[in-house]
Coordinates of C-alpha atoms in Angstrom, one line a residue:
X1 CA 100.1 77.3 101.9
X2 CA 101.4 80.5 100.5
X3 CA 99.2 83.6 99.8
X4 CA 100.5 83.6 96.3
X5 CA 99.3 80.1 95.6
X6 CA 95.8 81.1 96.9
X7 CA 95.7 84.2 94.7
X8 CA 96.8 82.3 91.6
X9 CA 94.2 79.6 92.2
X10 CA 91.4 82.2 92.6
X11 CA 92.6 84.1 89.4
X12 CA 92.9 80.8 87.4
X13 CA 89.4 79.7 88.5
X14 CA 87.9 83.1 87.6
X15 CA 89.6 83.3 84.2
X16 CA 88.9 79.7 83.2
X17 CA 85.2 80.0 84.2
X18 CA 84.8 83.2 82.1
X19 CA 86.7 81.7 79.1
X20 CA 84.9 78.4 79.1
X21 CA 81.5 80.1 79.4
X22 CA 82.3 82.3 76.4
X23 CA 83.4 79.3 74.4
X24 CA 80.2 77.4 75.3
X25 CA 78.1 80.3 74.2
X26 CA 79.4 79.6 70.6
X27 CA 79.8 75.8 70.9
X28 CA 77.2 74.5 73.3
X29 CA 77.2 70.6 73.2
X30 CA 73.9 69.6 71.6
X31 CA 73.0 73.3 70.9
X32 CA 71.9 76.1 73.2
X33 CA 68.3 74.9 73.5
X34 CA 69.4 71.7 75.2
X35 CA 70.8 73.8 78.1
X36 CA 67.8 76.1 78.5
X37 CA 65.4 75.8 81.5
X38 CA 62.6 78.0 82.8
X39 CA 63.5 79.9 86.0
X40 CA 61.3 81.1 88.9
X41 CA 60.0 84.0 86.8
X42 CA 59.0 81.7 83.9
X43 CA 61.9 83.1 81.8
X44 CA 64.5 81.0 79.9
X45 CA 67.9 80.7 81.6
X46 CA 71.0 78.8 80.5
X47 CA 72.6 76.0 82.5
X48 CA 76.0 76.5 80.7
X49 CA 77.2 78.3 83.7
X50 CA 77.5 74.9 85.4
X51 CA 80.1 73.3 83.2
X52 CA 82.0 76.7 83.1
X53 CA 82.1 76.9 86.9
X54 CA 83.2 73.3 87.2
X55 CA 86.0 73.9 84.8
X56 CA 87.1 77.0 86.7
X57 CA 87.2 75.1 90.0
X58 CA 89.2 72.3 88.4
X59 CA 91.7 74.7 87.0
X60 CA 92.2 76.5 90.3
X61 CA 92.5 73.2 92.2
X62 CA 95.4 72.2 90.1
X63 CA 97.4 75.0 91.8
X64 CA 97.2 73.1 95.1
X65 CA 99.8 70.5 96.2
X66 CA 99.4 66.9 95.1
X67 CA 96.9 65.4 97.6
X68 CA 94.8 68.5 97.9
X69 CA 94.7 68.9 94.1
X70 CA 93.8 65.2 93.5
X71 CA 91.0 65.2 96.1
X72 CA 89.4 68.4 94.9
X73 CA 89.6 67.3 91.2
X74 CA 87.8 64.0 92.0
X75 CA 85.1 65.8 94.1
X76 CA 84.5 68.5 91.5
X77 CA 84.6 66.2 88.5
X78 CA 82.2 63.7 89.9
X79 CA 79.8 66.4 91.1
X80 CA 79.8 68.0 87.7
X81 CA 79.5 64.8 85.7
X82 CA 76.6 63.3 87.5
X83 CA 74.9 66.7 88.0
X84 CA 75.1 67.4 84.2
X85 CA 73.6 63.9 83.5
X86 CA 70.7 64.7 85.8
X87 CA 70.3 68.2 84.2
X88 CA 70.2 66.9 80.6
X89 CA 68.7 63.4 80.9
X90 CA 66.2 63.9 83.8
X91 CA 62.8 62.3 83.1
X92 CA 60.4 65.2 83.3
X93 CA 57.5 62.9 83.8
X94 CA 59.0 61.6 87.0
X95 CA 57.7 63.8 89.9
X96 CA 60.2 62.5 92.5
X97 CA 62.1 65.4 94.0
X98 CA 64.6 65.8 96.7
X99 CA 67.0 63.4 98.3
X100 CA 64.2 61.4 99.9
X101 CA 62.4 60.9 96.5
X102 CA 65.5 59.7 94.7
X103 CA 66.6 57.3 97.5
X104 CA 63.0 56.0 97.6
X105 CA 63.2 55.2 93.9
X106 CA 66.4 53.4 94.5
X107 CA 64.9 51.4 97.3
X108 CA 62.2 50.3 94.9
X109 CA 64.8 49.1 92.4
X110 CA 64.3 52.1 90.0
X111 CA 67.4 54.1 89.0
X112 CA 66.4 57.6 88.1
X113 CA 69.0 60.2 86.9
X114 CA 68.7 61.7 90.4
X115 CA 69.3 58.3 92.0
X116 CA 72.3 57.8 89.7
X117 CA 73.6 61.2 90.8
X118 CA 73.2 60.2 94.5
X119 CA 75.2 57.0 93.9
X120 CA 77.8 58.6 91.7
X121 CA 78.5 61.6 93.9
X122 CA 78.5 59.4 96.9
X123 CA 81.1 57.1 95.4
X124 CA 83.2 60.1 94.3
X125 CA 82.9 61.6 97.8
X126 CA 84.4 58.5 99.4
X127 CA 87.3 58.5 96.9
X128 CA 87.8 62.1 97.6
X129 CA 87.9 61.4 101.4
X130 CA 90.3 58.5 100.9
X131 CA 92.7 60.7 99.0
X132 CA 92.4 63.6 101.5
X133 CA 92.7 61.6 104.7
X134 CA 96.4 60.8 105.6
X135 CA 97.3 57.3 106.5
X136 CA 99.8 58.6 109.1
X137 CA 99.1 60.6 112.3
X138 CA 100.8 64.0 112.9
X139 CA 103.5 62.2 114.8
X140 CA 104.3 60.0 111.8
X141 CA 102.9 56.8 113.1
X142 CA 100.7 54.8 110.7
X143 CA 97.0 54.9 111.6
X144 CA 94.9 51.8 112.2
X145 CA 92.6 50.8 109.3
X146 CA 89.5 51.2 111.5
X147 CA 90.3 54.7 112.6
X148 CA 91.3 55.8 109.1
X149 CA 88.2 54.2 107.6
X150 CA 85.9 56.0 110.1
X151 CA 87.6 59.3 109.1
X152 CA 87.1 58.5 105.4
X153 CA 83.4 57.7 106.0
X154 CA 82.9 60.9 107.9
X155 CA 84.6 63.0 105.4
X156 CA 83.0 61.3 102.4
X157 CA 79.5 62.0 103.9
X158 CA 80.5 65.6 104.4
X159 CA 81.6 66.0 100.7
X160 CA 78.4 64.4 99.5
X161 CA 76.0 66.3 101.7
X162 CA 77.8 69.6 100.8
X163 CA 77.3 68.9 97.1
X164 CA 73.6 68.3 97.8
X165 CA 73.1 71.3 100.0
X166 CA 74.6 73.8 97.5
X167 CA 72.2 72.3 94.9
X168 CA 69.3 72.9 97.3
X169 CA 70.3 76.5 97.5
X170 CA 70.3 77.0 93.7
X171 CA 66.7 78.1 93.5
X172 CA 67.2 81.9 93.3
X173 CA 69.7 83.9 91.4
X174 CA 73.1 84.2 93.1
X175 CA 72.0 82.3 96.2
X176 CA 74.2 79.3 95.9
X177 CA 77.2 81.4 94.7
X178 CA 76.9 83.7 97.7
X179 CA 76.5 80.9 100.2
X180 CA 79.5 79.0 98.7
X181 CA 81.7 82.2 98.8
X182 CA 80.7 82.9 102.4
X183 CA 81.5 79.4 103.5
X184 CA 84.8 79.3 101.5
X185 CA 86.3 82.5 102.7
X186 CA 87.3 81.4 106.2
X187 CA 89.1 78.4 104.6
X188 CA 90.9 80.7 102.1
X189 CA 92.5 82.7 104.9
X190 CA 93.1 79.7 107.1
X191 CA 96.2 77.6 107.4
X192 CA 94.9 74.3 106.1
X193 CA 95.4 72.4 102.9
X194 CA 91.9 73.3 101.7
X195 CA 92.8 77.0 101.3
X196 CA 93.6 76.7 97.6
X197 CA 90.5 74.6 96.7
X198 CA 88.4 77.1 98.7
X199 CA 90.1 80.0 96.7
X200 CA 89.1 78.2 93.5
X201 CA 85.5 78.1 94.7
X202 CA 85.6 81.9 95.4
X203 CA 87.2 82.7 92.0
X204 CA 84.8 80.6 90.0
X205 CA 81.8 82.0 91.9
X206 CA 83.0 85.6 91.3
X207 CA 83.2 84.9 87.5
X208 CA 79.7 83.4 87.4
X209 CA 78.0 85.9 89.6
X210 CA 77.2 88.6 87.1
X211 CA 75.2 86.4 84.7
X212 CA 73.6 84.5 87.5
X213 CA 72.3 87.6 89.2
X214 CA 71.2 89.0 85.9
X215 CA 69.1 85.8 85.5
X216 CA 70.6 84.8 82.2
X217 CA 72.5 81.8 83.6
X218 CA 72.1 79.3 86.4
X219 CA 74.4 76.7 87.9
X220 CA 72.1 73.8 87.4
X221 CA 72.8 70.5 89.1
X222 CA 76.2 70.2 87.3
X223 CA 77.5 73.5 88.6
X224 CA 75.9 73.4 92.1
X225 CA 77.0 69.8 92.8
X226 CA 80.5 70.6 91.6
X227 CA 80.8 73.7 93.7
X228 CA 79.4 72.1 96.8
X229 CA 81.6 69.0 96.5
X230 CA 84.7 71.2 96.0
X231 CA 83.7 73.2 99.1
X232 CA 83.2 70.0 101.1
X233 CA 86.6 68.7 99.9
X234 CA 88.2 72.0 101.1
X235 CA 86.7 71.5 104.6
X236 CA 87.9 67.9 104.7
X237 CA 91.4 69.0 103.8
X238 CA 91.5 71.8 106.3
X239 CA 89.4 71.0 109.3
X240 CA 90.0 68.7 112.3
X241 CA 87.5 66.0 113.1
X242 CA 85.3 68.0 115.6
X243 CA 84.8 70.7 113.0
X244 CA 84.1 68.1 110.3
X245 CA 81.5 66.5 112.6
X246 CA 79.8 69.8 113.2
X247 CA 79.8 70.6 109.5
X248 CA 78.3 67.2 108.7
X249 CA 75.6 67.7 111.3
X250 CA 74.8 71.1 109.8
X251 CA 74.6 69.8 106.2
X252 CA 72.5 66.8 107.2
X253 CA 70.2 68.9 109.4
X254 CA 69.6 71.5 106.6
X255 CA 69.0 68.7 104.1
X256 CA 66.4 67.0 106.3
X257 CA 64.8 70.4 107.0
X258 CA 64.5 71.1 103.3
X259 CA 62.2 68.1 103.0
X260 CA 59.8 69.8 105.3
X261 CA 60.2 73.6 104.8
X262 CA 61.1 75.9 102.0
X263 CA 64.5 77.6 102.2
X264 CA 63.0 80.6 100.3
X265 CA 60.2 81.0 102.9
X266 CA 62.7 81.0 105.8
X267 CA 65.0 83.4 104.0
X268 CA 62.2 85.8 103.0
X269 CA 61.0 85.9 106.6
X270 CA 64.5 86.6 108.1
X271 CA 65.5 90.3 107.4
X272 CA 69.2 89.8 107.3
X273 CA 69.0 86.7 105.1
X274 CA 66.5 88.4 102.8
X275 CA 68.6 91.4 102.2
X276 CA 71.7 89.3 101.5
X277 CA 69.7 87.0 99.2
X278 CA 68.2 89.9 97.2
X279 CA 71.5 91.8 96.9
X280 CA 72.5 92.3 93.3
X281 CA 69.4 90.7 91.7
X282 CA 66.2 92.0 90.1
X283 CA 63.2 92.6 92.5
X284 CA 60.8 89.7 92.3
X285 CA 57.6 88.6 94.0
X286 CA 57.2 84.9 93.4
X287 CA 55.8 82.0 95.5
X288 CA 58.1 80.1 97.7
X289 CA 59.6 76.9 96.5
X290 CA 58.0 73.7 97.8
X291 CA 60.1 71.7 100.3
X292 CA 62.6 69.3 98.7
X293 CA 62.3 71.0 95.3
X294 CA 65.6 70.1 93.8
X295 CA 66.6 67.9 90.9

């Protein structure tokens, strides 16, 4: 994967993110008020950053070769679509929060917007993995259906949990963008097919960072799920099975931990993480988020 292709992807993602956000400022679907939410300070913040970031990642992903582009487009588009549905149509009277709450509702036969998001992103993640996973081995031999299917299941789970984890981090300005960029950079400089999708994540995150840190914009579920799914797809496209297994263990472990402890509490009590988390944003003294507090 050429350096030029990676740079073009990052530039395209950054440019499209900025342009789409500017257009949405004038032509927000349903009006600006529909996209406003109250942040951790009690101030209004726009979720229009989310569709703009998703559009940027999609634009950058198109620079990748066929299979990598197709896998990243599916992951990003499903993450954005089902995330935006949850952002705009969530039942505010329903107090279920976190992955456990949404799955619990599904088990009771009730489909919430959060539950629909779990199902939709999960299905999109499996399609992403099926596209990204070659049917032939490096030697050219056709892989058995069982082995290929196991790889698809592993990779699909990684894409889905990555989408959810980035969403869990979107509770303070810039946090999800910083984490996504840090995770994407090793893939950008690596030799794998996920380099261009990862460069798209970096470019879109860079374009959104200013407004996010200024606390006028936020990713919302649409942007966070899209960014996380694209990042997961990049890992799937680049990493061998042992690395994907380790990444899946990390995303699952952190997701389960979020049901019990607040990420904000952990970050604030760890000096290095606290400094990185606060870099670029306004000083704030606010209570920690309750465990599992995501849409």
